[in-house]
Amino acid sequence: MNFSKLPLTQAMLTNLDTLGYKKMTPIQDAALPAVLEGKDVMAEAKTGSGKTAAFGIGVLHNLDVKKFRVQSLILCPTRELADQVAKELRRLARFAHNIKILMLTGGESFGKQLGSLSHQAHIVVGTPGRVLKHLNKESLDLSNLNTFVLDEADRMLDMGFIEEIESVLSFMPKERQTLLFSATYDGEVKKVAKEFLREPVIVKTTADELPNEIEEIFYACSDKLNTFVKILAQKKPKNVIIFTNTKLEAKELAEKLIEKKIDALAIHGDLEQYERNDVLVQFANGSTPILVATDVAARGLDIKELSMVVNYDLPHTEETYTHRIGRTGRAGAKGIAITLYSTYEMEKVEPYKSSEKRLFLEADTLPEAKGFEMKPEFVTLVIEGGKKDKLRAGDILGALTGEAGLQGKSIGKIDIYDKQAYVAIAGDVIDRAYKYLKDGKIKNRKFSIWQL
Ligand code: AMP
């Protein structure tokens, strides 16, 4: 786990030592040998794992300081992250004089960036929209690039940046090293890794290989609805999928929850495709905390961070049970799986008692939940414009954080489809965002806006 086993210059090793990096973190130990061999690497790593140094040391290793051209590009999803990455790179680059690292992110003066670019740089750290703008205006030249890093790839995809990234890639030499870092490695990220990387070495740290950590509790109860509310009040999960066995029950349960001031949406086989999409988008972007679902309707549903799964009805088989609860507690996060059963379902519950991990409790032991309410974190606005209108996540983000004056943190997930875009906006600024988008313009065009 010592840096000294890597083929690094003495100056770099001394600098790492003065930074207090005595030993490699697990992700550095796993990724750096391949990174330094010049291989493409796909690494599953979270913020705080030391991932910036895992690619940063590689970027600096590939750098020819005497050649004053952009040799590395690091794309990050947000300005804040780009700023953190640039800071860490500057610390890592202290071993040599004159390494110029330039930030190109949205929300900053374009003219100032043009000025900096005219003085050249070795490494550019930026956000996709702004980097693409410079490439289109030919103020940024990537023909000398040898290393491309995509940081927090999963968040980039969440924010709808895929098209911008693909366009940026078209400006790079084909002969290059590509490093992709992501907190999760599934579905969409896998697809992108396949598209962007050449025979990548796939790296995970052992911490990420931990099996799902799920707390499994069964409650015997006479009133399932009230028991569920009490559990919400006690555990305060961020988001929940609750399973019923029939679509009618799913619909009714969502209505009953709303009556109790618990925000919920149902997904079941009777929905049209567009309605299904509206529901899934709202659940995935935090505009509703509870999704009531049937097994069939939940098929293919891939929510990254799910705090709780509830079996409102006992599943027909234990296999279905395992499948349902496997959606929570992913990637090292803790999950909760609750199963509610009534007295006449006692027998059906028996087989589940073979696992000692499972806790069997009486609902009476739960505290009362007087006055408990559950509201969503975000509200979804729909913009009647999408990929076909060349609308991109950066355009929407730019309109909202620019003239509308919203803070980046008030804007959540942006999903862009062919003809529509969905934007999650924090509840406290929704009126401002709605008014601005309704009266103002995005990319110099007017679009119809409505709230889901
Ligand atoms: P990151 O995951 O890149 O955001 O890094 C998390 C923090 O760990 C940063 O503050 C780094 O400066 C620090 N760090 C990175 N690598 C090491 C290491 N090998 N030893 C000690 N600290 C480190």
Short mmCIF file of C-alpha atoms and ligand atoms in Angstrom, two decimals:
data_model
loop_
_atom_site.label_atom_id
_atom_site.label_comp_id
_atom_site.label_asym_id
_atom_site.label_seq_id
_atom_site.Cartn_x
_atom_site.Cartn_y
_atom_site.Cartn_z
CA MET A 1 0.00 0.00 0.00
CA ASN A 2 3.03 2.28 -0.23
CA PHE A 3 3.29 4.85 -3.01
CA SER A 4 6.96 3.93 -3.34
CA LYS A 5 6.09 0.66 -5.09
CA LEU A 6 4.69 2.71 -7.99
CA PRO A 7 6.83 3.98 -10.88
CA LEU A 8 6.70 7.60 -9.71
CA THR A 9 9.46 10.20 -9.71
CA GLN A 10 11.26 10.89 -6.45
CA ALA A 11 9.93 14.48 -6.56
CA MET A 12 6.34 13.22 -6.71
CA LEU A 13 6.94 10.73 -3.88
CA THR A 14 8.47 13.44 -1.69
CA ASN A 15 5.52 15.72 -2.37
CA LEU A 16 3.01 12.98 -1.46
CA ASP A 17 4.91 12.50 1.75
CA THR A 18 4.80 16.20 2.61
CA LEU A 19 1.05 16.19 1.89
CA GLY A 20 0.76 13.53 4.59
CA TYR A 21 -0.22 10.79 2.15
CA LYS A 22 1.80 8.04 3.83
CA LYS A 23 -0.12 5.08 2.43
CA MET A 24 -2.38 4.61 -0.56
CA THR A 25 -6.12 4.48 0.06
CA PRO A 26 -7.78 1.24 -1.19
CA ILE A 27 -8.96 2.84 -4.45
CA GLN A 28 -5.49 4.26 -5.12
CA ASP A 29 -3.90 0.87 -4.44
CA ALA A 30 -6.35 -0.82 -6.79
CA ALA A 31 -6.39 1.76 -9.60
CA LEU A 32 -2.97 3.43 -9.76
CA PRO A 33 -0.91 0.52 -11.14
CA ALA A 34 -3.23 0.25 -14.17
CA VAL A 35 -3.55 4.03 -14.48
CA LEU A 36 0.24 4.42 -14.55
CA GLU A 37 0.58 1.64 -17.14
CA GLY A 38 -1.53 3.82 -19.43
CA LYS A 39 -4.57 1.56 -19.42
CA ASP A 40 -8.16 2.74 -19.57
CA VAL A 41 -9.70 2.34 -16.14
CA MET A 42 -13.25 2.27 -14.88
CA ALA A 43 -13.23 2.75 -11.11
CA GLU A 44 -16.11 2.56 -8.71
CA ALA A 45 -15.26 5.03 -5.97
CA LYS A 46 -17.00 7.60 -3.84
CA THR A 47 -15.97 11.09 -2.76
CA GLY A 48 -13.70 10.79 0.25
CA SER A 49 -12.05 7.61 -1.02
CA GLY A 50 -9.03 9.47 -2.36
CA LYS A 51 -10.24 9.08 -5.93
CA THR A 52 -9.02 12.49 -7.08
CA ALA A 53 -5.44 11.50 -6.37
CA ALA A 54 -6.10 8.10 -7.98
CA PHE A 55 -6.60 9.79 -11.34
CA GLY A 56 -4.68 13.01 -10.55
CA ILE A 57 -1.36 11.19 -10.06
CA GLY A 58 -1.98 9.49 -13.43
CA VAL A 59 -2.74 12.79 -15.16
CA LEU A 60 0.45 14.34 -13.80
CA HIS A 61 2.48 11.24 -14.67
CA ASN A 62 1.43 11.57 -18.34
CA LEU A 63 2.24 15.27 -18.45
CA ASP A 64 5.08 16.78 -20.43
CA VAL A 65 5.55 20.10 -18.62
CA LYS A 66 7.73 21.55 -21.37
CA LYS A 67 4.96 21.12 -23.91
CA PHE A 68 2.65 24.03 -23.21
CA ARG A 69 -0.56 22.50 -24.61
CA VAL A 70 -3.68 21.03 -23.00
CA GLN A 71 -2.76 17.40 -22.36
CA SER A 72 -5.49 16.41 -19.90
CA LEU A 73 -9.15 17.19 -19.55
CA ILE A 74 -11.14 16.35 -16.43
CA LEU A 75 -14.90 16.71 -16.67
CA CYS A 76 -16.95 17.09 -13.49
CA PRO A 77 -20.72 17.43 -13.04
CA THR A 78 -20.69 20.70 -11.06
CA ARG A 79 -18.61 23.81 -10.56
CA GLU A 80 -18.11 22.97 -6.87
CA LEU A 81 -16.69 19.58 -7.72
CA ALA A 82 -14.47 20.98 -10.47
CA ASP A 83 -13.15 23.44 -7.91
CA GLN A 84 -12.33 20.65 -5.43
CA VAL A 85 -10.63 18.61 -8.13
CA ALA A 86 -8.55 21.58 -9.31
CA LYS A 87 -7.46 22.30 -5.73
CA GLU A 88 -6.38 18.70 -5.12
CA LEU A 89 -4.54 18.63 -8.46
CA ARG A 90 -2.69 21.82 -7.57
CA ARG A 91 -1.56 20.22 -4.33
CA LEU A 92 -0.42 17.11 -6.17
CA ALA A 93 1.34 19.21 -8.82
CA ARG A 94 3.52 21.08 -6.33
CA PHE A 95 6.47 18.75 -7.06
CA ALA A 96 7.09 20.53 -10.36
CA HIS A 97 7.21 24.20 -11.25
CA ASN A 98 4.93 25.75 -13.76
CA ILE A 99 2.18 23.21 -14.18
CA LYS A 100 -0.80 25.26 -15.28
CA ILE A 101 -4.23 24.00 -14.31
CA LEU A 102 -7.21 25.90 -15.68
CA MET A 103 -10.85 25.72 -14.64
CA LEU A 104 -13.54 26.08 -17.30
CA THR A 105 -16.95 25.93 -15.66
CA GLY A 106 -20.35 27.43 -16.31
CA GLY A 107 -21.49 30.44 -14.32
CA GLU A 108 -18.12 32.19 -14.75
CA SER A 109 -17.21 34.93 -17.19
CA PHE A 110 -16.64 33.46 -20.64
CA GLY A 111 -14.41 36.36 -21.68
CA LYS A 112 -12.10 35.89 -18.73
CA GLN A 113 -11.77 32.21 -19.63
CA LEU A 114 -10.92 33.19 -23.22
CA GLY A 115 -8.11 35.34 -21.84
CA SER A 116 -6.75 32.50 -19.70
CA LEU A 117 -6.95 30.07 -22.60
CA SER A 118 -4.93 32.39 -24.81
CA HIS A 119 -2.07 31.95 -22.31
CA GLN A 120 -2.38 28.15 -22.63
CA ALA A 121 -2.65 25.49 -19.94
CA HIS A 122 -1.53 21.92 -19.30
CA ILE A 123 -4.63 20.59 -17.60
CA VAL A 124 -8.25 21.70 -17.91
CA VAL A 125 -10.84 20.90 -15.24
CA GLY A 126 -14.36 21.79 -16.28
CA THR A 127 -18.06 21.14 -16.62
CA PRO A 128 -19.37 19.66 -19.89
CA GLY A 129 -21.48 22.58 -21.16
CA ARG A 130 -18.79 25.24 -20.82
CA VAL A 131 -16.00 23.03 -22.14
CA LEU A 132 -18.12 22.25 -25.20
CA LYS A 133 -18.77 25.95 -25.76
CA HIS A 134 -15.03 26.64 -25.85
CA LEU A 135 -14.47 23.72 -28.21
CA ASN A 136 -17.18 24.96 -30.58
CA LYS A 137 -15.71 28.45 -30.53
CA GLU A 138 -12.26 26.96 -31.09
CA SER A 139 -10.86 28.69 -28.03
CA LEU A 140 -9.95 25.27 -26.61
CA ASP A 141 -7.85 22.81 -28.58
CA LEU A 142 -7.68 19.19 -27.49
CA SER A 143 -5.52 17.85 -30.31
CA ASN A 144 -2.59 17.29 -27.89
CA LEU A 145 -4.68 15.56 -25.27
CA ASN A 146 -3.36 12.29 -23.82
CA THR A 147 -5.62 11.74 -20.78
CA PHE A 148 -9.36 12.22 -20.40
CA VAL A 149 -11.04 11.81 -17.02
CA LEU A 150 -14.77 11.60 -16.44
CA ASP A 151 -15.36 12.17 -12.75
CA GLU A 152 -18.63 11.24 -10.99
CA ALA A 153 -19.94 9.71 -14.20
CA ASP A 154 -23.15 8.57 -12.52
CA ARG A 155 -24.02 12.11 -11.44
CA MET A 156 -23.22 13.43 -14.90
CA LEU A 157 -25.71 10.98 -16.39
CA ASP A 158 -28.27 11.87 -13.73
CA MET A 159 -27.95 15.49 -14.72
CA GLY A 160 -28.50 14.67 -18.40
CA PHE A 161 -25.01 15.56 -19.61
CA ILE A 162 -24.51 12.54 -21.88
CA GLU A 163 -24.88 14.41 -25.17
CA GLU A 164 -22.50 17.17 -24.16
CA ILE A 165 -19.92 14.58 -23.12
CA GLU A 166 -20.26 12.74 -26.41
CA SER A 167 -19.77 15.99 -28.30
CA VAL A 168 -16.69 16.87 -26.21
CA LEU A 169 -15.25 13.41 -27.00
CA SER A 170 -15.51 14.09 -30.72
CA PHE A 171 -12.85 16.82 -30.32
CA MET A 172 -10.26 14.47 -28.78
CA PRO A 173 -7.64 12.27 -30.40
CA LYS A 174 -8.69 8.60 -30.54
CA GLU A 175 -5.31 7.58 -29.14
CA ARG A 176 -5.65 8.53 -25.51
CA GLN A 177 -6.09 7.17 -22.02
CA THR A 178 -9.60 7.42 -20.59
CA LEU A 179 -10.35 7.12 -16.89
CA LEU A 180 -13.92 6.94 -15.66
CA PHE A 181 -14.83 7.33 -12.00
CA SER A 182 -18.29 6.73 -10.64
CA ALA A 183 -19.88 6.11 -7.23
CA THR A 184 -22.00 3.36 -8.76
CA TYR A 185 -21.34 1.01 -11.62
CA ASP A 186 -24.57 -0.25 -13.08
CA GLY A 187 -27.03 0.21 -15.98
CA GLU A 188 -26.33 3.51 -17.65
CA VAL A 189 -22.76 3.91 -16.37
CA LYS A 190 -21.85 0.45 -17.71
CA LYS A 191 -23.23 1.40 -21.10
CA VAL A 192 -21.23 4.62 -21.17
CA ALA A 193 -18.07 2.84 -20.00
CA LYS A 194 -18.45 0.42 -22.91
CA GLU A 195 -18.84 3.28 -25.34
CA PHE A 196 -15.98 5.48 -24.08
CA LEU A 197 -13.31 3.07 -22.80
CA ARG A 198 -11.03 0.64 -24.58
CA GLU A 199 -10.50 -2.72 -22.86
CA PRO A 200 -10.79 -1.05 -19.48
CA VAL A 201 -9.43 -2.43 -16.24
CA ILE A 202 -12.40 -2.45 -13.88
CA VAL A 203 -11.56 -1.50 -10.34
CA LYS A 204 -13.65 -1.70 -7.21
CA THR A 205 -12.51 -1.28 -3.66
CA THR A 206 -13.40 -3.95 -1.16
CA ALA A 207 -15.54 -1.46 0.75
CA ASP A 208 -17.84 -1.31 -2.24
CA GLU A 209 -18.03 -5.06 -2.53
CA LEU A 210 -19.76 -5.46 0.79
CA PRO A 211 -23.06 -7.27 0.39
CA ASN A 212 -26.24 -5.25 0.80
CA GLU A 213 -26.66 -4.35 4.42
CA ILE A 214 -30.36 -4.66 5.06
CA GLU A 215 -32.17 -4.56 8.36
CA GLU A 216 -35.13 -6.93 7.98
CA ILE A 217 -38.10 -6.48 10.31
CA PHE A 218 -41.47 -8.23 10.24
CA TYR A 219 -44.39 -6.60 12.05
CA ALA A 220 -47.49 -8.49 13.10
CA CYS A 221 -50.31 -5.93 12.94
CA SER A 222 -54.05 -5.52 12.80
CA ASP A 223 -53.97 -2.17 10.97
CA LYS A 224 -51.34 -2.14 8.23
CA LEU A 225 -51.89 1.46 7.16
CA ASN A 226 -51.38 2.91 10.63
CA THR A 227 -48.43 0.63 11.29
CA PHE A 228 -46.80 1.85 8.09
CA VAL A 229 -47.24 5.50 9.11
CA LYS A 230 -45.75 4.78 12.54
CA ILE A 231 -42.75 3.12 10.90
CA LEU A 232 -42.24 6.15 8.63
CA ALA A 233 -42.38 8.46 11.65
CA GLN A 234 -39.87 6.33 13.53
CA LYS A 235 -37.36 5.53 10.79
CA LYS A 236 -37.74 8.73 8.74
CA PRO A 237 -36.61 7.17 5.44
CA LYS A 238 -35.79 9.47 2.54
CA ASN A 239 -37.56 7.35 -0.05
CA VAL A 240 -39.64 4.18 0.10
CA ILE A 241 -41.06 1.63 -2.30
CA ILE A 242 -44.04 -0.15 -0.84
CA PHE A 243 -45.29 -3.31 -2.57
CA THR A 244 -48.86 -4.50 -2.85
CA ASN A 245 -49.96 -7.66 -4.64
CA THR A 246 -52.67 -6.07 -6.80
CA LYS A 247 -52.93 -2.90 -8.86
CA LEU A 248 -56.22 -1.91 -7.25
CA GLU A 249 -54.58 -2.04 -3.83
CA ALA A 250 -51.65 0.01 -5.11
CA LYS A 251 -53.99 2.75 -6.32
CA GLU A 252 -56.04 2.74 -3.13
CA LEU A 253 -53.05 2.73 -0.81
CA ALA A 254 -51.54 5.79 -2.52
CA GLU A 255 -54.86 7.62 -2.08
CA LYS A 256 -55.12 6.66 1.59
CA LEU A 257 -51.57 7.82 2.25
CA ILE A 258 -52.25 11.20 0.64
CA GLU A 259 -55.33 11.56 2.88
CA LYS A 260 -52.95 11.09 5.79
CA LYS A 261 -50.65 13.86 4.45
CA ILE A 262 -48.03 11.39 3.30
CA ASP A 263 -47.06 12.20 -0.25
CA ALA A 264 -47.22 9.11 -2.48
CA LEU A 265 -47.66 7.99 -6.08
CA ALA A 266 -48.73 4.60 -7.39
CA ILE A 267 -47.32 2.69 -10.30
CA HIS A 268 -49.32 -0.19 -11.71
CA GLY A 269 -50.18 -1.92 -14.95
CA ASP A 270 -53.13 0.37 -15.77
CA LEU A 271 -50.99 3.42 -16.40
CA GLU A 272 -50.22 4.63 -19.92
CA GLN A 273 -46.54 4.67 -20.81
CA TYR A 274 -46.30 8.46 -20.41
CA GLU A 275 -48.02 8.35 -17.02
CA ARG A 276 -45.65 5.61 -15.89
CA ASN A 277 -42.73 7.73 -16.95
CA ASP A 278 -44.07 10.79 -15.08
CA VAL A 279 -44.35 8.72 -11.89
CA LEU A 280 -40.90 7.16 -12.20
CA VAL A 281 -39.23 10.48 -12.93
CA GLN A 282 -40.87 12.05 -9.88
CA PHE A 283 -39.82 9.22 -7.60
CA ALA A 284 -36.26 9.10 -8.91
CA ASN A 285 -35.78 12.88 -8.60
CA GLY A 286 -37.21 13.20 -5.09
CA SER A 287 -40.55 14.81 -6.04
CA THR A 288 -42.41 12.09 -4.22
CA PRO A 289 -40.93 10.15 -1.30
CA ILE A 290 -43.18 7.09 -1.59
CA LEU A 291 -43.86 4.83 -4.53
CA VAL A 292 -46.60 2.24 -4.19
CA ALA A 293 -45.93 -0.54 -6.68
CA THR A 294 -46.88 -3.99 -7.83
CA ASP A 295 -44.10 -6.44 -8.69
CA VAL A 296 -44.87 -6.31 -12.39
CA ALA A 297 -44.95 -2.52 -12.53
CA ALA A 298 -41.66 -2.26 -10.61
CA ARG A 299 -39.84 -4.49 -13.08
CA GLY A 300 -36.74 -2.84 -14.45
CA LEU A 301 -36.99 -0.03 -11.92
CA ASP A 302 -33.51 1.03 -10.95
CA ILE A 303 -33.32 3.55 -8.14
CA LYS A 304 -29.80 4.11 -6.89
CA GLU A 305 -30.35 5.05 -3.30
CA LEU A 306 -33.44 3.63 -1.73
CA SER A 307 -33.75 3.87 2.05
CA MET A 308 -36.61 1.45 2.60
CA VAL A 309 -38.63 -1.31 0.97
CA VAL A 310 -41.94 -2.31 2.51
CA ASN A 311 -43.99 -5.43 1.82
CA TYR A 312 -47.53 -4.22 2.49
CA ASP A 313 -48.66 -7.62 1.34
CA LEU A 314 -46.61 -10.74 1.90
CA PRO A 315 -44.97 -11.68 -1.39
CA HIS A 316 -46.12 -14.99 -2.88
CA THR A 317 -42.63 -16.52 -2.79
CA GLU A 318 -39.43 -15.97 -0.86
CA GLU A 319 -37.69 -15.35 -4.16
CA THR A 320 -39.96 -12.36 -4.78
CA TYR A 321 -39.20 -11.21 -1.23
CA THR A 322 -35.44 -11.29 -1.88
CA HIS A 323 -35.88 -9.52 -5.18
CA ARG A 324 -38.03 -6.78 -3.65
CA ILE A 325 -35.79 -6.03 -0.70
CA GLY A 326 -32.57 -6.21 -2.78
CA ARG A 327 -33.43 -2.75 -4.07
CA THR A 328 -32.40 -1.12 -0.79
CA GLY A 329 -29.04 -1.02 0.97
CA ARG A 330 -26.93 -0.91 -2.18
CA ALA A 331 -23.27 0.01 -2.52
CA GLY A 332 -22.49 -0.09 1.18
CA ALA A 333 -25.46 2.08 2.24
CA LYS A 334 -27.73 0.73 4.96
CA GLY A 335 -31.22 -0.27 3.93
CA ILE A 336 -34.39 -1.19 5.77
CA ALA A 337 -36.83 -3.89 4.68
CA ILE A 338 -40.17 -4.02 6.47
CA THR A 339 -42.81 -6.70 6.05
CA LEU A 340 -46.31 -6.25 7.42
CA TYR A 341 -48.51 -9.25 8.14
CA SER A 342 -51.86 -9.73 9.79
CA THR A 343 -52.83 -12.39 12.30
CA TYR A 344 -54.41 -14.60 9.65
CA GLU A 345 -51.11 -14.59 7.69
CA MET A 346 -49.14 -16.16 10.59
CA GLU A 347 -48.66 -19.44 8.77
CA LYS A 348 -47.34 -17.83 5.62
CA VAL A 349 -44.70 -16.01 7.65
CA GLU A 350 -43.32 -19.19 9.25
CA PRO A 351 -40.80 -20.04 6.46
CA TYR A 352 -39.22 -16.58 6.82
CA LYS A 353 -38.25 -17.38 10.42
CA SER A 354 -35.49 -19.73 9.24
CA SER A 355 -33.14 -16.75 8.92
CA GLU A 356 -31.83 -15.42 12.23
CA LYS A 357 -31.11 -12.06 10.67
CA ARG A 358 -34.82 -11.28 10.57
CA LEU A 359 -36.52 -9.60 13.47
CA PHE A 360 -40.16 -10.41 14.30
CA LEU A 361 -41.98 -7.71 16.27
CA GLU A 362 -45.47 -6.67 17.28
CA ALA A 363 -46.72 -3.40 15.80
CA ASP A 364 -48.01 -2.37 19.25
CA THR A 365 -44.42 -1.70 20.28
CA LEU A 366 -44.17 1.21 17.82
CA PRO A 367 -44.67 4.74 19.18
CA GLU A 368 -47.69 6.75 18.01
CA ALA A 369 -47.14 9.07 15.02
CA LYS A 370 -49.32 12.07 15.88
CA GLY A 371 -49.13 14.93 13.38
CA PHE A 372 -46.57 13.16 11.21
CA GLU A 373 -46.43 14.34 7.60
CA MET A 374 -44.17 13.47 4.72
CA LYS A 375 -43.49 16.02 2.01
CA PRO A 376 -41.24 15.72 -1.02
CA GLU A 377 -37.91 17.51 -1.21
CA PHE A 378 -38.43 18.62 -4.81
CA VAL A 379 -41.21 19.57 -7.22
CA THR A 380 -40.98 18.59 -10.88
CA LEU A 381 -41.41 21.14 -13.65
CA VAL A 382 -41.98 19.88 -17.17
CA ILE A 383 -40.58 21.89 -20.05
CA GLU A 384 -42.20 21.24 -23.42
CA GLY A 385 -38.89 20.96 -25.19
CA GLY A 386 -36.27 18.25 -25.35
CA LYS A 387 -33.48 16.64 -27.35
CA LYS A 388 -35.30 17.36 -30.62
CA ASP A 389 -35.15 21.06 -29.75
CA LYS A 390 -31.44 20.69 -28.92
CA LEU A 391 -32.23 21.53 -25.31
CA ARG A 392 -29.53 20.39 -22.94
CA ALA A 393 -29.20 20.08 -19.18
CA GLY A 394 -26.64 22.89 -19.20
CA ASP A 395 -29.10 25.26 -20.93
CA ILE A 396 -31.76 24.68 -18.28
CA LEU A 397 -29.26 24.85 -15.43
CA GLY A 398 -27.83 28.02 -16.94
CA ALA A 399 -31.25 29.69 -17.25
CA LEU A 400 -32.18 28.86 -13.67
CA THR A 401 -28.89 29.73 -11.99
CA GLY A 402 -28.19 32.68 -14.27
CA GLU A 403 -30.97 35.23 -14.67
CA ALA A 404 -33.47 33.44 -12.42
CA GLY A 405 -30.83 33.60 -9.67
CA LEU A 406 -31.45 30.15 -8.19
CA GLN A 407 -28.64 28.41 -6.36
CA GLY A 408 -27.23 25.22 -7.84
CA LYS A 409 -28.31 23.28 -4.78
CA SER A 410 -31.98 24.19 -5.37
CA ILE A 411 -31.92 22.27 -8.63
CA GLY A 412 -32.04 18.51 -8.58
CA LYS A 413 -32.10 15.91 -11.31
CA ILE A 414 -32.69 16.99 -14.90
CA ASP A 415 -34.09 14.37 -17.28
CA ILE A 416 -34.22 15.15 -20.96
CA TYR A 417 -36.34 13.16 -23.39
CA ASP A 418 -37.02 13.73 -27.08
CA LYS A 419 -39.79 16.29 -26.65
CA GLN A 420 -39.80 17.08 -22.95
CA ALA A 421 -37.47 17.86 -20.11
CA TYR A 422 -38.14 17.30 -16.41
CA VAL A 423 -36.42 19.46 -13.81
CA ALA A 424 -36.54 18.86 -10.06
CA ILE A 425 -36.69 22.15 -8.14
CA ALA A 426 -36.50 22.59 -4.37
CA GLY A 427 -39.98 23.24 -2.95
CA ASP A 428 -39.10 26.64 -1.42
CA VAL A 429 -38.09 28.22 -4.74
CA ILE A 430 -40.55 26.50 -7.07
CA ASP A 431 -42.66 29.64 -7.62
CA ARG A 432 -39.65 31.68 -8.64
CA ALA A 433 -38.40 28.96 -10.99
CA TYR A 434 -41.84 28.47 -12.53
CA LYS A 435 -42.39 32.18 -13.08
CA TYR A 436 -38.96 32.67 -14.60
CA LEU A 437 -39.24 29.73 -16.98
CA LYS A 438 -42.79 30.69 -17.95
CA ASP A 439 -42.05 34.37 -18.65
CA GLY A 440 -38.41 34.09 -19.65
CA LYS A 441 -36.50 32.17 -22.26
CA ILE A 442 -34.16 29.21 -22.44
CA LYS A 443 -31.56 29.38 -25.20
CA ASN A 444 -33.42 32.42 -26.51
CA ARG A 445 -36.61 30.45 -27.03
CA LYS A 446 -39.90 30.34 -25.20
CA PHE A 447 -41.17 26.95 -23.98
CA SER A 448 -44.43 25.94 -22.31
CA ILE A 449 -43.94 24.96 -18.71
CA TRP A 450 -46.11 23.06 -16.27
CA GLN A 451 -45.83 21.49 -12.90
CA LEU A 452 -46.36 17.76 -12.35
P1 AMP B 1 -11.28 12.57 -2.60
O1 AMP B 1 -11.98 11.23 -2.50
O2 AMP B 1 -10.44 12.62 -3.82
O3 AMP B 1 -12.25 13.70 -2.49
O4 AMP B 1 -10.22 12.68 -1.39
C1 AMP B 1 -10.58 12.74 -0.04
C2 AMP B 1 -9.49 13.36 0.82
O5 AMP B 1 -8.46 12.42 1.08
C3 AMP B 1 -8.81 14.57 0.24
O6 AMP B 1 -8.81 15.59 1.21
C4 AMP B 1 -7.40 14.13 -0.07
O7 AMP B 1 -6.51 15.19 0.12
C5 AMP B 1 -7.19 13.02 0.92
N1 AMP B 1 -6.29 11.94 0.44
C6 AMP B 1 -6.23 11.43 -0.80
N2 AMP B 1 -5.32 10.43 -0.86
C7 AMP B 1 -4.81 10.28 0.38
C8 AMP B 1 -3.86 9.39 0.97
N3 AMP B 1 -3.23 8.44 0.26
N4 AMP B 1 -3.59 9.54 2.28
C9 AMP B 1 -4.21 10.49 3.00
N5 AMP B 1 -5.12 11.34 2.52
C10 AMP B 1 -5.44 11.24 1.23
#
